[in-house]
mmCIF file of C-alpha atoms and ligand atoms in Angstrom:
data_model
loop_
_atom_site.group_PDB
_atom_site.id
_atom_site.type_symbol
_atom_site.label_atom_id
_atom_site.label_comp_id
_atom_site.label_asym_id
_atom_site.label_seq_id
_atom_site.Cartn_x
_atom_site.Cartn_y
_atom_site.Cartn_z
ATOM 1 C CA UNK T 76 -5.231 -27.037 -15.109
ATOM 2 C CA UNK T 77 -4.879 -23.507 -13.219
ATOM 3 C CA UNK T 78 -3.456 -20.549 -15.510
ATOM 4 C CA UNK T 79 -0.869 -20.491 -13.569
ATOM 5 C CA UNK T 80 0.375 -23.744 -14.306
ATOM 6 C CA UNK T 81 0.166 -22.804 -18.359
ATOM 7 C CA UNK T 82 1.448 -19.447 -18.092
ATOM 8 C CA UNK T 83 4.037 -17.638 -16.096
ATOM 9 C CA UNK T 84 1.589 -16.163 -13.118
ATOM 10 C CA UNK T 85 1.270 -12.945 -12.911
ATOM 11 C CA UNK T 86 1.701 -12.861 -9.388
ATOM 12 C CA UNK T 87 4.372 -14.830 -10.119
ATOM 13 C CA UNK T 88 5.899 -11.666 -12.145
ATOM 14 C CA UNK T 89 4.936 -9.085 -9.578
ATOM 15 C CA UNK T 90 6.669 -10.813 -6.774
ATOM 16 C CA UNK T 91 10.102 -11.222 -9.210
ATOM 17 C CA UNK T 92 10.172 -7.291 -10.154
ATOM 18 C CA UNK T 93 9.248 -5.932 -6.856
ATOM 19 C CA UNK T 94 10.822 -7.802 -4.515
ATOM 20 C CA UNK T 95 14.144 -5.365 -4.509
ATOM 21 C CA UNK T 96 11.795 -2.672 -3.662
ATOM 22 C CA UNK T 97 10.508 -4.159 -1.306
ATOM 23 C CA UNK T 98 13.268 -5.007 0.891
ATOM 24 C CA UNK T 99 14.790 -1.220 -0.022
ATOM 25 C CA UNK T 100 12.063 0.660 1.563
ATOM 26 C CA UNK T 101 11.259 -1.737 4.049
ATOM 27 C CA UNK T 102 14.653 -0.999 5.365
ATOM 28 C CA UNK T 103 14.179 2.585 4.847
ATOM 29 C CA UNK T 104 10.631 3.022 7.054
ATOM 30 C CA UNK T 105 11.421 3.512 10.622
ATOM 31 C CA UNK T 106 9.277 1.553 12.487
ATOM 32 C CA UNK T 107 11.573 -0.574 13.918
ATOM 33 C CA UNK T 108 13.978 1.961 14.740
ATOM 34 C CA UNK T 109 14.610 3.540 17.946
ATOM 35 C CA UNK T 110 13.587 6.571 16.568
ATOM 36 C CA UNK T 111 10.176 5.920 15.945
ATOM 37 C CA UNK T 112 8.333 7.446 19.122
ATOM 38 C CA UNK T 113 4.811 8.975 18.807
ATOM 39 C CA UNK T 114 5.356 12.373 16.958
ATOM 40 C CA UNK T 115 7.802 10.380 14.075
ATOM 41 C CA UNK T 116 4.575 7.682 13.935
ATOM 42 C CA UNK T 117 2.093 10.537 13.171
ATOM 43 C CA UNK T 118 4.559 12.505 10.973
ATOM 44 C CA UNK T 119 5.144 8.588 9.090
ATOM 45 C CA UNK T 120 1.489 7.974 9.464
ATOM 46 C CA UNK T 121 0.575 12.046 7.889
ATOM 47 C CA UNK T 122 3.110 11.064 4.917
ATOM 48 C CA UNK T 123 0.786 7.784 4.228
ATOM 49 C CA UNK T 124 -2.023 10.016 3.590
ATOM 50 C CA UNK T 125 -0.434 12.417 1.179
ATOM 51 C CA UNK T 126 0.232 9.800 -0.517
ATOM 52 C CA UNK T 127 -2.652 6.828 -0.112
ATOM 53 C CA UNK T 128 -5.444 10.089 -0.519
ATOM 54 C CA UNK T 129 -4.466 11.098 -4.212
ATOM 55 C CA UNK T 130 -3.684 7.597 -5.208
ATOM 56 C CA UNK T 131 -7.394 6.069 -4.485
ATOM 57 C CA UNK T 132 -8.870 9.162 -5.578
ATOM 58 C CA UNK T 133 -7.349 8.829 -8.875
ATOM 59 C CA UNK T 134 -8.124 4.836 -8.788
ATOM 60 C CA UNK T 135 -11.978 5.878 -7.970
ATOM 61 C CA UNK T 136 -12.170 8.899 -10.618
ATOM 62 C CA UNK T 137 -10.515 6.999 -13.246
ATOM 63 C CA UNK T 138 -13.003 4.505 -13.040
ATOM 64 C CA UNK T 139 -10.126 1.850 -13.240
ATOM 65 C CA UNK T 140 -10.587 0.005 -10.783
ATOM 66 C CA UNK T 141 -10.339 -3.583 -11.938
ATOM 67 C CA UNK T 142 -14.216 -4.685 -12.388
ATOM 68 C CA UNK T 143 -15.035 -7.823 -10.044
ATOM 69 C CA UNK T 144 -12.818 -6.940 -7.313
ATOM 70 C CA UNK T 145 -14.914 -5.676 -4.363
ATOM 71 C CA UNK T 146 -12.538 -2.471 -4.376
ATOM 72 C CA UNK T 147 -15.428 -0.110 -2.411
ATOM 73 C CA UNK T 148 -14.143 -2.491 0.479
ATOM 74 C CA UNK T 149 -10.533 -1.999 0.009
ATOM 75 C CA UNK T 150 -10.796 1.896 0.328
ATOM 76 C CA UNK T 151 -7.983 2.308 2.892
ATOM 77 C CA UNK T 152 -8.398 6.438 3.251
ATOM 78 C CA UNK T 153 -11.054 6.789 6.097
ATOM 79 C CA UNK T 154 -9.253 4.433 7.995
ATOM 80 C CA UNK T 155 -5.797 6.033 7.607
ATOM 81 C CA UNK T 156 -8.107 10.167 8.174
ATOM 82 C CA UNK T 157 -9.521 8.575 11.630
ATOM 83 C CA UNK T 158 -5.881 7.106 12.762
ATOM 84 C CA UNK T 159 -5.040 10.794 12.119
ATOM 85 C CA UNK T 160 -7.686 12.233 14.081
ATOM 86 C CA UNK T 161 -6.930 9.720 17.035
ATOM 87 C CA UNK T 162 -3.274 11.012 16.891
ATOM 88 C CA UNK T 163 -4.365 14.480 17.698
ATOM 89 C CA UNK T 164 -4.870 16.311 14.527
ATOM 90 C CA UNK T 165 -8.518 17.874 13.099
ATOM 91 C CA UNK T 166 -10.131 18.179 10.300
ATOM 92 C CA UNK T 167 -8.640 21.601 9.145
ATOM 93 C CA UNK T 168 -5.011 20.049 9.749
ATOM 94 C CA UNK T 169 -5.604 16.369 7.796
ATOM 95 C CA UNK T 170 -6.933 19.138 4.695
ATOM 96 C CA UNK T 171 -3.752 21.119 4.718
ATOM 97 C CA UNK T 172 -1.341 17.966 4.666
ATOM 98 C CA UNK T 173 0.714 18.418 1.597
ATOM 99 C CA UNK T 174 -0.329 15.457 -0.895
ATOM 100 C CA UNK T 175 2.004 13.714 -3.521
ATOM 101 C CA UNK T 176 1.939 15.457 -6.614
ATOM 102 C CA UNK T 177 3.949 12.519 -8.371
ATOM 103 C CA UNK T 178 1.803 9.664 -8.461
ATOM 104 C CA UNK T 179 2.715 6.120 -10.885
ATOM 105 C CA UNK T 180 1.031 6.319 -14.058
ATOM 106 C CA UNK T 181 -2.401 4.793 -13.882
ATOM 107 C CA UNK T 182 -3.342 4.742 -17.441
ATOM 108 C CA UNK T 183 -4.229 1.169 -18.014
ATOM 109 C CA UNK T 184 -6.699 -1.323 -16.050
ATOM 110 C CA UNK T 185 -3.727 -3.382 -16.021
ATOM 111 C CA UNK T 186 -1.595 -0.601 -13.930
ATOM 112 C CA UNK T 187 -4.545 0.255 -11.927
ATOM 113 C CA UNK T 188 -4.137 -3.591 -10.973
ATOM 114 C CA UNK T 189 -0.425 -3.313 -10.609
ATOM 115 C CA UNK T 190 -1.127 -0.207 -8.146
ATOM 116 C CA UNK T 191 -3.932 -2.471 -6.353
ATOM 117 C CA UNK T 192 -1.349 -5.077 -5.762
ATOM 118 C CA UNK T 193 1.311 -2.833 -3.488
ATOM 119 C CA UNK T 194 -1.459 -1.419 -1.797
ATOM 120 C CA UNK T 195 -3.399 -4.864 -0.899
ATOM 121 C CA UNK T 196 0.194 -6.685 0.046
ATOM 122 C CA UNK T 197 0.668 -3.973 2.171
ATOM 123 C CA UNK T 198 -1.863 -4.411 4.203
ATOM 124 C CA UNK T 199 0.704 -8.343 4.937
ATOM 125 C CA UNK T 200 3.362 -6.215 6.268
ATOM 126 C CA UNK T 201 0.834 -4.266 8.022
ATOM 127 C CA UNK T 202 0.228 -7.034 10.719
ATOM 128 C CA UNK T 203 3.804 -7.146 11.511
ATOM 129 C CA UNK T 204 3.899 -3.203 11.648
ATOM 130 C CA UNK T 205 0.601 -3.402 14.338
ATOM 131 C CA UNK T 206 2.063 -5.289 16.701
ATOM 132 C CA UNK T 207 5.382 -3.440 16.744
ATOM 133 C CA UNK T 208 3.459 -0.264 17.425
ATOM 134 C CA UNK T 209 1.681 -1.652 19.746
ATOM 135 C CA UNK T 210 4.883 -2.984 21.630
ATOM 136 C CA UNK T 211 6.584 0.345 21.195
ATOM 137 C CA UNK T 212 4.457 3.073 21.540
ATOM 138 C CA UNK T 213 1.012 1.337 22.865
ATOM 139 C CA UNK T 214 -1.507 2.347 19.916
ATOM 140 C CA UNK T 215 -4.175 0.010 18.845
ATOM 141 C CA UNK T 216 -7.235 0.437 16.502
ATOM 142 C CA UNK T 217 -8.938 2.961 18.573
ATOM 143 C CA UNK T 218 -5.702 5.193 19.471
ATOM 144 C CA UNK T 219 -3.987 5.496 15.979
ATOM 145 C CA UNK T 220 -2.893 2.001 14.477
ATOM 146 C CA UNK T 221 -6.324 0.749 12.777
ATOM 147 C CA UNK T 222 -4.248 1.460 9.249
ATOM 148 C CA UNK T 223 -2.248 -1.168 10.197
ATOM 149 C CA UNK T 224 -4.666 -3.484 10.497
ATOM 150 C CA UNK T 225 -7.432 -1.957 8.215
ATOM 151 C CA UNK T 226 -8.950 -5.330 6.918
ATOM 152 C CA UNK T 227 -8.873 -7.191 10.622
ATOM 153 C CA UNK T 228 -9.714 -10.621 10.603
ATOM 154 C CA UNK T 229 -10.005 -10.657 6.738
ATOM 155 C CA UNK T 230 -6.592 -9.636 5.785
ATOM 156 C CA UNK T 231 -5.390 -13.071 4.580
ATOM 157 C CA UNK T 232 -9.144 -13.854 3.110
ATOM 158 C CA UNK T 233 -8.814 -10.376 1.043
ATOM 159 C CA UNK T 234 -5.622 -11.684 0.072
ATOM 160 C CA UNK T 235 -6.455 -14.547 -0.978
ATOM 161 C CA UNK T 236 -9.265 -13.012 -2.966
ATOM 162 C CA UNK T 237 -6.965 -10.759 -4.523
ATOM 163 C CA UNK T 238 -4.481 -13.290 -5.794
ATOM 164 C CA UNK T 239 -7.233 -14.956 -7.007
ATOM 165 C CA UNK T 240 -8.314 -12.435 -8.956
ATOM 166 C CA UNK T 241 -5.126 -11.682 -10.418
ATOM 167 C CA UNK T 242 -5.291 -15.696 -11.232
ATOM 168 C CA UNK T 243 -8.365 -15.172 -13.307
ATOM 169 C CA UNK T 244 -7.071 -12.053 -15.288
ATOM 170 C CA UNK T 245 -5.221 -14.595 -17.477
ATOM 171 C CA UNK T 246 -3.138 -11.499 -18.777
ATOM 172 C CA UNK T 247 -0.408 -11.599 -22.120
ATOM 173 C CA UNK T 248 3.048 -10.506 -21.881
ATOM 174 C CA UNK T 249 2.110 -7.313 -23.005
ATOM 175 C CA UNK T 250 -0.345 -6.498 -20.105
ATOM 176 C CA UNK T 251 1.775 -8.657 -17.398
ATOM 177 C CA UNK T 252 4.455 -5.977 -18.173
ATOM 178 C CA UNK T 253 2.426 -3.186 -17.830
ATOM 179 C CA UNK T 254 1.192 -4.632 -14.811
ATOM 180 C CA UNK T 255 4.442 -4.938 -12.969
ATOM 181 C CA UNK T 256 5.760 -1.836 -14.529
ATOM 182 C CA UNK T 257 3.062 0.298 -12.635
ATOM 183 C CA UNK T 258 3.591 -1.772 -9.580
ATOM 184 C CA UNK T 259 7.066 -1.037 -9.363
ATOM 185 C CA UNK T 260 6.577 2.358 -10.073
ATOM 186 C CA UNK T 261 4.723 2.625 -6.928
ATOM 187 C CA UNK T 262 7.455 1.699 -4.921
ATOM 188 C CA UNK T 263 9.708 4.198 -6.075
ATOM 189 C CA UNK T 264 6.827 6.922 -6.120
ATOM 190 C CA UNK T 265 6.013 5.556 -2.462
ATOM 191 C CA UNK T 266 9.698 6.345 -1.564
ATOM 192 C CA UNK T 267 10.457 9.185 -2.626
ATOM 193 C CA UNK T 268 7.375 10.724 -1.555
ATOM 194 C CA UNK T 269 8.236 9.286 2.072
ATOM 195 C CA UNK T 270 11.578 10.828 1.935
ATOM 196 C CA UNK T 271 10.580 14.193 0.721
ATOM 197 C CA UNK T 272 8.525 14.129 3.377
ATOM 198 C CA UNK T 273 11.565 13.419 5.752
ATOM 199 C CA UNK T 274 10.046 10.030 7.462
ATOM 200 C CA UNK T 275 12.522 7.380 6.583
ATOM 201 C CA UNK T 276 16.116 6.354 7.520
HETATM 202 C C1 HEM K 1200 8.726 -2.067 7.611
HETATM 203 C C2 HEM K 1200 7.702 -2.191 6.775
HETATM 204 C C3 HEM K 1200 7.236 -3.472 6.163
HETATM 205 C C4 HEM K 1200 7.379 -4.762 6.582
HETATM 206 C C5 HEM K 1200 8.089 -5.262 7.838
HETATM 207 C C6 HEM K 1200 6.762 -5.608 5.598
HETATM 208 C C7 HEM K 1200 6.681 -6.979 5.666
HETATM 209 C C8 HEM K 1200 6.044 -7.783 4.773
HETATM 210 C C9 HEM K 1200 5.894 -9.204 4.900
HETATM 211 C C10 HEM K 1200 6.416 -10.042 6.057
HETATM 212 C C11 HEM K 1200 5.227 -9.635 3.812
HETATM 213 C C12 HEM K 1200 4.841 -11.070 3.494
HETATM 214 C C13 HEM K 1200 3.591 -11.392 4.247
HETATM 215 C C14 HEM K 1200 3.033 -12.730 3.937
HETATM 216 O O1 HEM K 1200 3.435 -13.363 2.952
HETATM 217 O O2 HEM K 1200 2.141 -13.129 4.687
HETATM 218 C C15 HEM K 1200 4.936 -8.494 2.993
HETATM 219 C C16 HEM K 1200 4.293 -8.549 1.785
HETATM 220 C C17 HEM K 1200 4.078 -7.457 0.974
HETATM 221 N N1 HEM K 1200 4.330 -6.153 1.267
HETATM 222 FE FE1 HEM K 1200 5.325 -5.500 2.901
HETATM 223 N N2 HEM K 1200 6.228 -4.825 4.606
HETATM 224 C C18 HEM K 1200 6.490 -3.524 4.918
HETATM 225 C C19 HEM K 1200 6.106 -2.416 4.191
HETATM 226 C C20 HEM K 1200 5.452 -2.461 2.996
HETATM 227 C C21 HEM K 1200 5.057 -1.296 2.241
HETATM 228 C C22 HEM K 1200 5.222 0.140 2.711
HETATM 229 C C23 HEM K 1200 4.486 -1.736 1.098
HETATM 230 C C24 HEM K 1200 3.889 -0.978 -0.041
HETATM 231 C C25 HEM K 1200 3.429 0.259 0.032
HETATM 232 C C26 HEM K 1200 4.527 -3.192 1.121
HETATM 233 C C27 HEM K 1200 4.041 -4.004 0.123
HETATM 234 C C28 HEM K 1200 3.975 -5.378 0.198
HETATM 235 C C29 HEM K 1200 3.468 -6.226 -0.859
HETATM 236 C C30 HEM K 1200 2.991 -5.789 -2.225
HETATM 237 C C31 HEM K 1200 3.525 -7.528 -0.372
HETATM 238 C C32 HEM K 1200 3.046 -8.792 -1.088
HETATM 239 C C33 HEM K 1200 4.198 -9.591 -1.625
HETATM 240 C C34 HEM K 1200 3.643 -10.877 -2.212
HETATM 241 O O3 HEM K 1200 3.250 -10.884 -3.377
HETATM 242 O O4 HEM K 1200 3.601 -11.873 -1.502
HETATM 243 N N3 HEM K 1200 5.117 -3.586 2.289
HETATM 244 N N4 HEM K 1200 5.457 -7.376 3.595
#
């Protein structure tokens, strides 16, 4: 019998407590709005990275990273630094980008894990996200949008190895919380961040 089947999953969990969030900021990001024309996608796209650059820096330097996940692979910053460049900016202007100084709490594996988890499902989203930008304002991989679609053909297979993994982790209640607390503090960090930076609805 799986884990899941004994315990309450932990993705399970996850999906319960941030699901609100979800929806809220998903609302909130304005790539489906009317709005969004090149110079809002590179402002949206500039907000990203001052917030996705200190986050897996601090994953990396805190040595956190949950062991056994291939999380070298899931480094989403040079992807996000070369969309930049594509969109016009260089080197000296991705440097002075004002980064997010209020990051979730990562002071646990298990809420480097719950941090790993809104990062990774993003990359979901992220397929409906490249096609709209495509559609709208004619970027692909080479011309701005490879964020988007950062893990290609493997997003659902990284996925699925990341559920998997959170499978095996066979947490308690204790860690499960601290889990999803640190995964929904990353939505709310995300968001607030965004809209200091002046990028959503
Ligand atoms: C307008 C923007 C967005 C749209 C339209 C969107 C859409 C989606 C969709 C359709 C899924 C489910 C995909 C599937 O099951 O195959 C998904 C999953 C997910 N998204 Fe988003 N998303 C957006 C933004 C974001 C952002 C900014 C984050 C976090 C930074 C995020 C985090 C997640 C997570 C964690 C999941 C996994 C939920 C699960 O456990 O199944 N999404 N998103």
């Amino acid at each position: 019998m799986s884990p899941a089947a004994t315990h309450p999953s932990l993705i399970q969990a996850l999906r319960t407590e941030t699901a609100e969030l979800h929806v809220a900021l998903e609302k909130r990001l304005p790539f489906f709005s009317e709005r969004l024309d090149l110079a809002l996608y590179r402002r949206l796209m500039a907000a990203y990275y001052g917030f996705y650059q200190p986050l897996e820096q601090r994953l990396q330097v805190l040595a956190l990273i949950p062991s056994g996940l291939d999380q070298s692979l899931r480094i989403k910053l040079p992807v996000l630094r070369a969309d930049l460049v594509a969109l016009g900016m260089d080197a000296a202007a991705i440097e002075a980008l004002p980064v997010c100084q209020q990051l979730p709490q990562i002071d646990s594996r298990a809420a480097a894990l719950g941090v790993s988890y809104v990062l990774e499902g993003a990359t979901l989203g992220g397929q409906i996200l490249r096609r709209r930008v495509a559609e709208q304002l004619g970027l692909d991989a080479s011309s701005g949008a490879a964020f988007l679609n950062v893990y290609g053909e493997l997003t659902g297979r990284r996925w699925k190895d990341f559920l998997q993994y959170l499978d095996d982790r066979n947490l308690g209640e204790p860690q499960t919380l601290e889990v999803t607390r640190a995964a929904k503090a990353t939505f709310t960090h995300f968001e607030h961040w965004l809209d200091s930076q002046k990028v959503l609805l």
